[in-house]
Short mmCIF file of C-alpha atoms in Angstrom, two decimals:
data_model
loop_
_atom_site.label_atom_id
_atom_site.label_comp_id
_atom_site.label_asym_id
_atom_site.label_seq_id
_atom_site.Cartn_x
_atom_site.Cartn_y
_atom_site.Cartn_z
CA MET A 1 -32.31 -17.33 -4.09
CA PRO A 2 -34.23 -18.94 -6.95
CA GLU A 3 -31.84 -20.12 -9.80
CA LEU A 4 -32.36 -18.00 -12.39
CA SER A 5 -32.02 -17.55 -16.27
CA HIS A 6 -28.96 -16.49 -17.88
CA ARG A 7 -30.57 -13.38 -18.57
CA ARG A 8 -31.62 -12.56 -15.83
CA ARG A 9 -28.54 -13.06 -14.19
CA VAL A 10 -26.78 -10.59 -16.55
CA LEU A 11 -29.48 -8.14 -16.06
CA VAL A 12 -28.52 -8.17 -12.20
CA LEU A 13 -25.84 -7.91 -12.82
CA GLY A 14 -25.98 -4.24 -15.32
CA ILE A 15 -28.35 -3.16 -12.17
CA CYS A 16 -25.81 -3.61 -9.88
CA CYS A 17 -23.16 -2.44 -12.06
CA MET A 18 -24.89 1.07 -12.05
CA SER A 19 -24.75 0.93 -8.31
CA LEU A 20 -20.95 1.07 -8.29
CA LEU A 21 -20.85 3.24 -11.31
CA ILE A 22 -22.54 6.04 -9.55
CA VAL A 23 -19.83 6.03 -6.32
CA SER A 24 -16.94 5.66 -8.77
CA LEU A 25 -18.25 8.48 -11.13
CA ASP A 26 -18.61 10.17 -7.54
CA ASN A 27 -15.10 10.37 -6.96
CA THR A 28 -12.98 10.32 -9.74
CA ALA A 29 -15.23 13.54 -10.96
CA LEU A 30 -14.95 15.26 -7.12
CA ASN A 31 -10.40 15.09 -7.91
CA VAL A 32 -11.42 16.85 -11.21
CA ALA A 33 -13.53 19.56 -9.05
CA LEU A 34 -11.27 19.90 -6.21
CA PRO A 35 -8.77 22.99 -7.60
CA SER A 36 -11.87 24.53 -7.94
CA MET A 37 -14.07 24.14 -4.81
CA GLN A 38 -10.58 25.06 -3.24
CA ARG A 39 -11.17 28.58 -5.25
CA ASP A 40 -14.93 28.94 -4.48
CA LEU A 41 -14.77 27.20 -0.80
CA HIS A 42 -11.58 29.27 0.48
CA ALA A 43 -10.86 25.20 1.57
CA THR A 44 -7.29 24.99 2.20
CA THR A 45 -5.23 21.19 1.07
CA SER A 46 -6.38 19.87 4.26
CA GLY A 47 -9.64 20.85 3.06
CA LEU A 48 -9.61 19.27 0.09
CA GLN A 49 -8.77 16.12 1.79
CA TRP A 50 -11.78 15.98 4.32
CA THR A 51 -14.46 16.24 1.67
CA ILE A 52 -12.89 13.23 0.00
CA ASP A 53 -11.63 11.50 3.50
CA ALA A 54 -14.95 12.65 4.87
CA TYR A 55 -16.50 10.37 2.38
CA THR A 56 -14.08 7.13 2.53
CA LEU A 57 -14.02 7.24 5.82
CA VAL A 58 -17.94 6.58 7.06
CA LEU A 59 -18.08 4.13 4.38
CA ALA A 60 -14.82 2.77 5.17
CA SER A 61 -16.67 2.17 8.88
CA LEU A 62 -20.55 1.14 8.18
CA LEU A 63 -20.15 -1.13 5.10
CA MET A 64 -19.08 -3.89 7.35
CA LEU A 65 -22.43 -3.51 8.86
CA ALA A 66 -23.89 -2.59 5.97
CA GLY A 67 -23.26 -5.81 4.91
CA SER A 68 -24.04 -7.99 7.85
CA THR A 69 -27.28 -5.92 7.86
CA ALA A 70 -27.52 -7.36 4.17
CA ASP A 71 -26.88 -10.90 5.62
CA ARG A 72 -29.47 -10.96 8.13
CA ILE A 73 -32.81 -8.36 6.89
CA GLY A 74 -32.31 -9.11 3.32
CA ARG A 75 -29.49 -7.92 0.43
CA LYS A 76 -32.39 -5.94 -2.17
CA ARG A 77 -34.24 -4.20 1.24
CA VAL A 78 -30.42 -2.51 2.20
CA PHE A 79 -29.47 -2.17 -1.61
CA MET A 80 -32.75 -0.69 -2.40
CA ALA A 81 -32.13 1.68 1.33
CA GLY A 82 -28.73 2.91 -0.47
CA LEU A 83 -30.01 4.01 -3.67
CA VAL A 84 -32.01 6.29 -2.03
CA ILE A 85 -30.22 7.41 1.29
CA PHE A 86 -27.01 8.21 -2.29
CA THR A 87 -29.05 9.94 -4.06
CA VAL A 88 -30.72 12.16 -2.09
CA GLY A 89 -26.48 12.87 0.06
CA SER A 90 -25.82 13.91 -3.88
CA LEU A 91 -28.81 16.42 -3.85
CA LEU A 92 -27.73 18.12 -0.76
CA CYS A 93 -24.06 17.55 -1.78
CA SER A 94 -25.07 20.24 -4.96
CA LEU A 95 -26.83 22.53 -2.89
CA ALA A 96 -23.83 22.90 -0.16
CA PRO A 97 -23.06 26.36 0.82
CA SER A 98 -19.51 26.41 2.44
CA LEU A 99 -17.39 23.48 3.34
CA GLU A 100 -17.69 21.99 6.58
CA LEU A 101 -22.21 21.58 5.22
CA LEU A 102 -20.38 19.68 1.19
CA ILE A 103 -18.59 17.92 4.28
CA VAL A 104 -21.39 16.99 6.31
CA PHE A 105 -23.09 16.10 3.11
CA ARG A 106 -20.47 13.97 1.88
CA MET A 107 -20.94 11.89 4.97
CA ILE A 108 -24.42 11.47 4.48
CA GLN A 109 -24.03 10.56 0.99
CA ALA A 110 -20.99 7.69 1.84
CA VAL A 111 -24.08 5.93 4.95
CA GLY A 112 -25.97 4.53 1.09
CA GLY A 113 -22.87 4.56 -0.27
CA SER A 114 -22.04 1.87 2.67
CA MET A 115 -25.09 -0.17 1.48
CA LEU A 116 -24.09 -0.03 -2.31
CA ASN A 117 -21.20 -1.96 -3.37
CA PRO A 118 -20.84 -4.83 -0.57
CA VAL A 119 -24.08 -6.13 -1.24
CA ALA A 120 -24.57 -5.08 -5.34
CA MET A 121 -20.79 -7.68 -4.55
CA SER A 122 -22.94 -10.35 -2.37
CA ILE A 123 -26.19 -10.21 -4.84
CA ILE A 124 -23.87 -10.49 -7.69
CA THR A 125 -21.82 -13.72 -5.32
CA ASN A 126 -25.01 -15.53 -4.44
CA THR A 127 -26.78 -15.22 -8.00
CA PHE A 128 -23.49 -16.26 -9.93
CA THR A 129 -22.68 -19.59 -8.87
CA ASP A 130 -20.79 -21.25 -11.32
CA ALA A 131 -16.76 -20.16 -10.23
CA ARG A 132 -16.19 -18.47 -13.84
CA GLU A 133 -19.05 -17.54 -14.23
CA ARG A 134 -18.88 -15.35 -11.54
CA ALA A 135 -15.38 -14.63 -11.44
CA ARG A 136 -16.41 -12.67 -15.26
CA ALA A 137 -18.92 -10.81 -13.33
CA ILE A 138 -16.55 -9.50 -11.55
CA GLY A 139 -14.44 -8.84 -14.58
CA VAL A 140 -17.57 -6.77 -16.01
CA TRP A 141 -17.93 -5.33 -12.45
CA GLY A 142 -13.84 -4.24 -12.10
CA ALA A 143 -14.44 -2.55 -16.22
CA VAL A 144 -17.55 -0.29 -14.82
CA VAL A 145 -14.44 1.23 -11.96
CA GLY A 146 -12.71 1.66 -15.79
CA ILE A 147 -15.66 2.94 -17.14
CA SER A 148 -16.00 5.71 -14.54
CA MET A 149 -12.59 6.34 -14.36
CA ALA A 150 -12.89 7.26 -18.03
CA ALA A 151 -15.92 9.00 -17.94
CA GLY A 152 -15.37 10.83 -14.08
CA PRO A 153 -12.38 12.75 -15.57
CA LEU A 154 -14.15 13.60 -18.31
CA VAL A 155 -18.06 14.33 -17.03
CA GLY A 156 -16.55 15.81 -14.03
CA GLY A 157 -14.01 18.11 -16.37
CA LEU A 158 -16.76 19.31 -18.62
CA LEU A 159 -19.14 20.16 -16.18
CA VAL A 160 -17.04 22.24 -13.59
CA GLN A 161 -16.43 24.33 -17.07
CA SER A 162 -19.45 24.66 -18.16
CA VAL A 163 -21.49 24.85 -15.07
CA SER A 164 -19.62 24.32 -12.02
CA TRP A 165 -18.08 22.06 -9.53
CA ARG A 166 -22.37 21.68 -8.21
CA SER A 167 -22.79 19.44 -10.80
CA ILE A 168 -20.50 17.12 -10.45
CA PHE A 169 -23.40 15.45 -7.88
CA TRP A 170 -26.42 15.89 -9.75
CA VAL A 171 -24.80 12.90 -12.88
CA ASN A 172 -25.95 10.54 -9.88
CA LEU A 173 -29.52 11.81 -9.47
CA PRO A 174 -30.79 9.92 -12.29
CA VAL A 175 -28.89 6.59 -12.33
CA GLY A 176 -30.05 6.48 -8.76
CA LEU A 177 -33.63 6.20 -9.63
CA ALA A 178 -33.10 4.19 -11.77
CA ALA A 179 -31.18 2.00 -10.06
CA LEU A 180 -33.79 1.98 -7.65
CA LEU A 181 -36.79 1.08 -10.19
CA LEU A 182 -35.35 -1.65 -12.02
CA THR A 183 -33.59 -2.88 -8.86
CA LEU A 184 -37.30 -3.06 -6.82
CA ARG A 185 -38.18 -5.15 -10.24
CA PHE A 186 -36.13 -7.24 -11.44
CA VAL A 187 -33.29 -8.49 -8.85
CA PRO A 188 -35.11 -10.78 -6.37
CA GLU A 189 -34.49 -11.09 -2.75
CA SER A 190 -32.30 -13.10 -0.82
CA ARG A 191 -30.54 -13.49 2.80
CA ALA A 192 -27.79 -15.73 5.24
CA PRO A 193 -29.98 -18.89 6.33
CA ARG A 194 -29.29 -17.98 9.79
CA ALA A 195 -29.36 -13.93 11.33
CA ARG A 196 -26.37 -12.41 12.51
CA ARG A 197 -26.87 -10.75 15.82
CA PRO A 198 -25.57 -6.79 15.48
CA ASP A 199 -22.10 -5.66 17.79
CA PRO A 200 -22.63 -2.58 17.88
CA VAL A 201 -19.48 -2.79 20.30
CA GLY A 202 -17.38 -3.50 17.15
CA GLN A 203 -18.97 -1.30 15.15
CA LEU A 204 -18.24 2.03 17.27
CA LEU A 205 -14.35 0.64 17.87
CA VAL A 206 -14.17 0.23 14.20
CA ILE A 207 -15.61 4.08 13.97
CA VAL A 208 -13.14 5.35 16.12
CA LEU A 209 -10.15 3.50 14.96
CA PHE A 210 -10.52 5.02 11.38
CA GLY A 211 -11.78 8.62 12.33
CA SER A 212 -8.73 8.67 15.02
CA LEU A 213 -6.28 7.71 12.62
CA THR A 214 -7.51 9.79 10.14
CA TYR A 215 -7.92 12.98 11.77
CA ALA A 216 -4.44 12.11 12.99
CA ILE A 217 -3.04 12.27 10.00
CA ILE A 218 -4.28 14.81 7.80
CA GLU A 219 -4.14 17.76 10.99
CA ALA A 220 -0.61 16.16 12.04
CA PRO A 221 0.35 19.26 9.29
CA ALA A 222 -0.72 22.06 10.53
CA SER A 223 -1.44 21.20 13.91
CA GLY A 224 1.78 19.78 14.94
CA ALA A 225 2.35 16.17 16.41
CA GLY A 226 1.53 18.01 20.03
CA PRO A 227 -2.46 18.49 19.30
CA VAL A 228 -2.75 14.71 17.29
CA VAL A 229 -1.23 12.97 19.89
CA PRO A 230 -3.94 11.85 22.01
CA PHE A 231 -6.06 10.76 18.45
CA ALA A 232 -3.07 8.49 17.45
CA ALA A 233 -3.61 6.86 20.50
CA VAL A 234 -7.24 6.60 20.94
CA ALA A 235 -6.23 4.96 17.44
CA VAL A 236 -3.91 2.34 18.91
CA ALA A 237 -6.48 1.62 21.89
CA ALA A 238 -9.20 1.12 19.44
CA LEU A 239 -7.44 -1.66 17.72
CA LEU A 240 -5.97 -3.45 20.46
CA ALA A 241 -9.65 -3.68 21.93
CA LEU A 242 -11.12 -4.61 18.39
CA LEU A 243 -8.45 -7.92 18.32
CA TRP A 244 -9.61 -8.04 21.88
CA TYR A 245 -13.06 -8.21 21.72
CA GLU A 246 -14.16 -9.76 18.86
CA PRO A 247 -13.24 -12.86 19.74
CA ARG A 248 -14.98 -13.36 22.67
CA ARG A 249 -17.85 -12.78 20.21
CA ALA A 250 -19.66 -15.41 19.22
CA GLU A 251 -20.77 -13.21 16.31
CA PRO A 252 -18.79 -10.53 15.31
CA LEU A 253 -18.95 -7.58 13.10
CA ILE A 254 -15.76 -8.82 12.15
CA ASP A 255 -14.88 -12.47 12.01
CA LEU A 256 -10.72 -13.04 12.30
CA ARG A 257 -11.14 -16.13 11.72
CA PHE A 258 -11.51 -14.82 9.01
CA PHE A 259 -7.58 -14.42 7.93
CA ARG A 260 -6.45 -17.18 8.82
CA SER A 261 -7.13 -17.65 5.01
CA ALA A 262 -3.78 -16.13 3.04
CA PRO A 263 -5.28 -15.98 -0.09
CA PHE A 264 -8.12 -13.78 1.65
CA SER A 265 -5.40 -11.50 4.08
CA GLY A 266 -3.36 -11.17 1.04
CA ALA A 267 -6.41 -9.77 -0.47
CA THR A 268 -6.96 -7.06 2.24
CA VAL A 269 -4.19 -6.13 2.72
CA ILE A 270 -3.22 -5.56 -1.46
CA ALA A 271 -7.27 -3.95 -1.91
CA VAL A 272 -5.41 -1.36 1.04
CA GLY A 273 -2.19 -0.38 -0.80
CA ALA A 274 -3.38 -0.32 -4.46
CA PHE A 275 -6.49 1.88 -3.28
CA ALA A 276 -3.75 4.07 -1.20
CA ALA A 277 -2.14 3.95 -3.98
CA LEU A 278 -4.81 5.14 -6.05
CA GLY A 279 -6.59 7.71 -3.72
CA GLY A 280 -3.06 9.31 -3.21
CA PHE A 281 -2.09 8.70 -7.43
CA LEU A 282 -5.95 11.17 -8.37
CA PHE A 283 -4.71 13.36 -5.76
CA LEU A 284 -0.98 14.61 -6.32
CA SER A 285 -2.56 14.21 -10.36
CA THR A 286 -5.25 15.99 -10.31
CA LEU A 287 -2.76 20.06 -7.93
CA TYR A 288 -0.28 19.18 -10.51
CA LEU A 289 -2.28 19.48 -13.47
CA GLN A 290 -4.51 22.21 -12.64
CA ASN A 291 -2.71 23.76 -9.58
CA VAL A 292 1.32 24.03 -11.09
CA ARG A 293 0.64 23.30 -15.21
CA GLY A 294 -2.39 26.17 -15.00
CA LEU A 295 -4.96 23.58 -17.22
CA ASP A 296 -8.91 23.32 -17.05
CA ALA A 297 -10.59 20.68 -15.30
CA LEU A 298 -11.35 19.40 -18.88
CA HIS A 299 -8.10 19.19 -20.62
CA ALA A 300 -6.97 18.11 -16.39
CA GLY A 301 -10.08 15.65 -17.17
CA LEU A 302 -8.59 14.66 -20.31
CA TRP A 303 -4.50 14.40 -19.46
CA MET A 304 -5.93 11.23 -17.03
CA LEU A 305 -7.71 9.10 -20.38
CA PRO A 306 -4.37 7.60 -20.20
CA MET A 307 -4.92 6.27 -17.24
CA ALA A 308 -7.85 5.85 -17.11
CA ALA A 309 -8.53 3.71 -20.25
CA PRO A 310 -5.74 0.77 -19.14
CA THR A 311 -8.15 -0.03 -16.73
CA PHE A 312 -11.35 -0.44 -18.19
CA LEU A 313 -9.39 -2.63 -21.13
CA CYS A 314 -7.44 -5.04 -18.19
CA ALA A 315 -10.00 -4.73 -15.90
CA PRO A 316 -12.54 -8.16 -18.04
CA LEU A 317 -8.84 -9.08 -18.91
CA SER A 318 -7.96 -9.41 -15.45
CA GLY A 319 -12.06 -10.98 -14.68
CA ARG A 320 -10.50 -13.96 -17.95
CA LEU A 321 -7.37 -14.60 -16.11
CA VAL A 322 -8.66 -15.03 -12.80
CA GLY A 323 -11.86 -17.56 -13.75
CA SER A 324 -9.21 -19.83 -16.10
CA ARG A 325 -5.12 -19.30 -13.84
CA GLY A 326 -6.17 -18.02 -11.01
CA PRO A 327 -5.25 -14.49 -9.33
CA ARG A 328 -1.09 -14.53 -9.02
CA LEU A 329 -0.66 -13.33 -12.72
CA PRO A 330 -3.01 -10.45 -12.37
CA LEU A 331 -1.38 -9.39 -9.44
CA LEU A 332 1.75 -10.07 -10.28
CA ILE A 333 1.01 -7.62 -13.44
CA ALA A 334 -0.64 -5.30 -10.98
CA GLY A 335 2.62 -5.45 -8.81
CA THR A 336 4.39 -4.47 -12.12
CA ALA A 337 3.15 -2.22 -13.18
CA MET A 338 2.39 0.03 -10.82
CA THR A 339 5.43 -0.40 -8.72
CA ALA A 340 7.81 1.04 -11.83
CA SER A 341 5.06 3.74 -12.65
CA GLY A 342 5.68 5.16 -8.63
CA VAL A 343 9.13 4.69 -9.57
CA LEU A 344 8.64 6.40 -12.86
CA PHE A 345 7.52 9.45 -10.59
CA ALA A 346 9.41 9.40 -7.96
CA ALA A 347 13.24 9.00 -8.64
CA PHE A 348 12.96 10.45 -12.72
CA GLU A 349 9.52 13.31 -11.93
CA ALA A 350 8.35 11.70 -15.01
CA GLU A 351 5.07 14.29 -14.52
CA THR A 352 7.71 17.53 -16.03
CA ALA A 353 7.81 16.03 -19.40
CA ASN A 354 4.32 15.24 -20.83
CA ALA A 355 6.36 11.68 -22.69
CA THR A 356 7.07 10.45 -18.88
CA LEU A 357 3.82 11.63 -18.02
CA LEU A 358 1.70 9.92 -20.42
CA VAL A 359 4.20 7.00 -19.70
CA GLY A 360 3.24 7.20 -16.08
CA TYR A 361 -0.47 7.19 -16.34
CA VAL A 362 -0.62 4.35 -18.75
CA LEU A 363 1.44 2.34 -16.76
CA PHE A 364 -0.62 2.61 -13.69
CA GLY A 365 -3.97 2.32 -15.39
CA ILE A 366 -3.16 -1.43 -16.48
CA GLY A 367 -1.88 -2.15 -12.71
CA PHE A 368 -4.69 -1.20 -11.06
CA GLY A 369 -6.97 -2.71 -14.07
CA PHE A 370 -5.80 -5.41 -12.85
CA VAL A 371 -5.43 -5.74 -9.56
CA ASN A 372 -9.93 -5.00 -8.32
CA ALA A 373 -10.21 -7.96 -10.06
CA PRO A 374 -8.03 -11.12 -7.87
CA ILE A 375 -8.91 -9.03 -4.88
CA THR A 376 -12.94 -9.31 -5.12
CA ASN A 377 -12.78 -12.94 -6.20
CA THR A 378 -10.26 -13.78 -2.87
CA ALA A 379 -12.61 -12.39 -0.71
CA VAL A 380 -15.96 -13.65 -1.76
CA SER A 381 -15.13 -17.58 -3.51
CA GLY A 382 -12.74 -19.58 -0.79
CA MET A 383 -15.47 -17.94 2.29
CA PRO A 384 -18.79 -19.60 3.11
CA ARG A 385 -21.55 -17.79 0.66
CA ALA A 386 -24.24 -17.46 4.03
CA GLN A 387 -21.60 -14.59 5.05
CA ALA A 388 -20.73 -13.47 1.17
CA GLY A 389 -21.90 -9.80 2.38
CA VAL A 390 -20.06 -9.35 5.53
CA ALA A 391 -16.69 -11.35 3.38
CA ALA A 392 -17.51 -8.67 0.29
CA ALA A 393 -17.89 -6.00 3.04
CA VAL A 394 -14.58 -6.31 4.08
CA ALA A 395 -13.16 -6.09 1.06
CA SER A 396 -15.34 -2.74 0.45
CA THR A 397 -13.45 -1.91 3.86
CA SER A 398 -10.40 -2.12 2.42
CA ARG A 399 -10.16 -0.79 -0.49
CA GLN A 400 -11.81 2.91 0.82
CA LEU A 401 -9.57 2.47 4.15
CA GLY A 402 -6.89 1.96 1.44
CA GLN A 403 -8.21 5.55 0.16
CA THR A 404 -8.61 7.11 2.86
CA LEU A 405 -5.03 6.31 3.83
CA GLY A 406 -3.64 6.83 0.54
CA VAL A 407 -5.37 11.29 0.72
CA ALA A 408 -4.58 11.14 4.26
CA VAL A 409 -0.80 10.57 3.76
CA VAL A 410 0.51 11.97 0.48
CA GLY A 411 -1.75 15.24 1.29
CA ALA A 412 0.01 15.08 4.59
CA VAL A 413 3.29 14.74 2.83
CA LEU A 414 2.43 17.53 0.19
CA ALA A 415 1.22 20.20 2.35
CA SER A 416 4.22 19.46 4.88
CA GLY A 417 6.94 19.64 1.81
CA ILE A 418 5.13 22.63 0.01
CA GLY A 419 4.39 25.16 4.01
CA SER A 420 4.83 29.03 3.22
CA HIS A 421 6.90 28.10 -0.18
CA PRO A 422 5.69 29.42 -3.21
CA TYR A 423 2.99 26.64 -4.43
CA ARG A 424 4.11 25.26 -8.37
CA GLN A 425 7.85 26.15 -7.53
CA MET A 426 8.41 23.77 -4.71
CA PHE A 427 5.17 21.04 -5.67
CA VAL A 428 7.41 18.35 -7.26
CA PRO A 429 9.95 18.08 -4.88
CA ALA A 430 7.78 18.38 -2.15
CA ALA A 431 5.40 15.38 -3.83
CA ARG A 432 8.09 13.08 -4.56
CA PRO A 433 8.27 11.63 -0.91
CA GLY A 434 4.59 10.57 -1.72
CA TRP A 435 5.22 8.96 -4.93
CA TRP A 436 7.51 7.18 -2.96
CA ILE A 437 5.37 5.84 -0.69
CA LEU A 438 3.09 5.58 -3.97
CA THR A 439 5.89 3.05 -4.96
CA GLY A 440 5.72 1.08 -1.71
CA CYS A 441 2.09 -0.01 -1.79
CA GLY A 442 2.80 -1.05 -5.52
CA LEU A 443 5.40 -3.36 -5.10
CA ALA A 444 3.65 -4.58 -1.73
CA VAL A 445 0.35 -5.73 -4.47
CA LEU A 446 4.07 -7.98 -6.20
CA VAL A 447 5.06 -9.16 -3.20
CA LEU A 448 2.09 -9.98 -1.85
CA GLY A 449 0.11 -11.08 -4.32
CA LEU A 450 3.45 -13.36 -5.11
CA LEU A 451 3.63 -14.99 -1.49
CA THR A 452 -0.62 -15.72 -0.73
CA SER A 453 -1.70 -17.07 -4.90
CA GLY A 454 0.33 -20.77 -4.07
CA ARG A 455 -0.95 -23.72 -2.66
CA TRP A 456 0.03 -23.42 0.83
CA ALA A 457 -2.48 -20.19 0.52
CA ARG A 458 -4.65 -22.77 -1.39
CA ARG A 459 -4.52 -25.00 2.35
CA THR A 460 -4.43 -22.16 4.79
CA ALA A 461 -7.91 -21.76 2.58
CA GLU A 462 -8.92 -25.16 3.07
CA ARG A 463 -8.39 -24.76 6.77
CA ALA A 464 -9.85 -21.31 7.39
CA VAL A 465 -13.19 -22.55 5.71
CA ARG A 466 -13.53 -25.60 7.36
CA THR A 467 -13.04 -23.78 11.12
CA LEU A 468 -15.62 -21.73 9.67
CA GLU A 469 -17.78 -23.91 9.15
CA PRO A 470 -16.98 -26.80 10.76
CA THR A 471 -19.98 -29.28 9.90
CA ARG A 472 -19.74 -28.23 6.70
CA THR A 473 -18.88 -31.99 4.97
CA ARG A 474 -17.41 -30.81 1.37
CA PRO A 475 -15.97 -27.67 0.83
CA ALA A 476 -17.26 -24.70 0.36
CA VAL A 477 -17.84 -22.67 -2.93
CA GLY A 478 -14.79 -21.69 -4.56
CA ALA A 479 -12.19 -23.48 -1.05
CA SER A 480 -11.74 -25.74 -3.92
CA GLU A 481 -10.59 -23.19 -7.04
CA ARG A 482 -7.32 -21.27 -7.21
CA VAL A 483 -8.41 -18.49 -4.13
#
């Protein structure tokens, strides 16, 4: 990629953030629309789970393929294709006549979405080569998630209230088109110096693993253990096959040597835990506010602001802290705040009183605001820049897998707890195990953030880079930084 002026780099960052905005806005707005969709499409709890998880599942399955393909054939080209497919998928979602077709169209959306965030992060990584500039750019990237969390519930609630749930997909159309035209004009093409070969077997195993695992979790409460055991067995077999097959390929879909780096492995698991907490948190909160408290979509969106505003404010601060002091402090703050929020709901039923509900939302917003920048920066900083697309895709896959599992597990626990009992009366006690699960996710962020951000962890990262590029004569970009 040619050296760009500061103004051009900022413009590229803005264009990449537009893609993140429409993907994140779509998810947060959709959560507010769930009760309305449930009524209009006569959906069950598992049906609602699939409207979210069909998207995140396909996204998680294809992110690494999209990242490696972008490194091979050109990041700008793949990014533009993703914008087109995501925008068309959004239009189809707005026209879906049934729950089944909505799920199918969400999957089409996800195919485009898989080409956006990891590729955009790869473009940012190759645009901002200075470590401090890159960390701050990633902080801005994280702030966009906060913007989407703030705007998504409000915009979604307003659209659902005044038009219908279908209108939430319309927001993606003008933003997607504008991002496409700006990308065509201002984003330079870039690719890895040496093309990596496709890995269809590895890709198939990833799809089988994620798909069978998610199906088993979501359908277990309604179908019982018997019918889902074969899917769980298939998931285990796919995982074992992946671990056996990938190290034997010269150019695997998932280079398992990445995981010899403790910071990279820690960032991957932290991403799963943090986004599982986010997915479960949004799912429980939306259903509680609208189906138990009886709020309309707009007022439910307003109640989400105490969570969204801290995320928006803390994300750029987290990026600056990562750039100046490394990822440990932001991760410790994130883990502590998310754990405290989970305990407040699980042990003290925070949702039953306005004051504790507000405190619980603020704490979670602070925690999630601090967690995103260290995950992203750690994932890409210690890895060879030529494989930035793959490294960023692994981090993005971890996020989507976490959100998929969060919605699947928490939704399954909730459905199992409510059973045939009255919904409003049973919701709070039925949700309590789900809140304890989210507490565990926050605790995992705290513990892993502490363990994978010290000197020992940095040494493992340096050794991993030497393994990935044995002929390299100097450390990879970011390898000697606080990773």
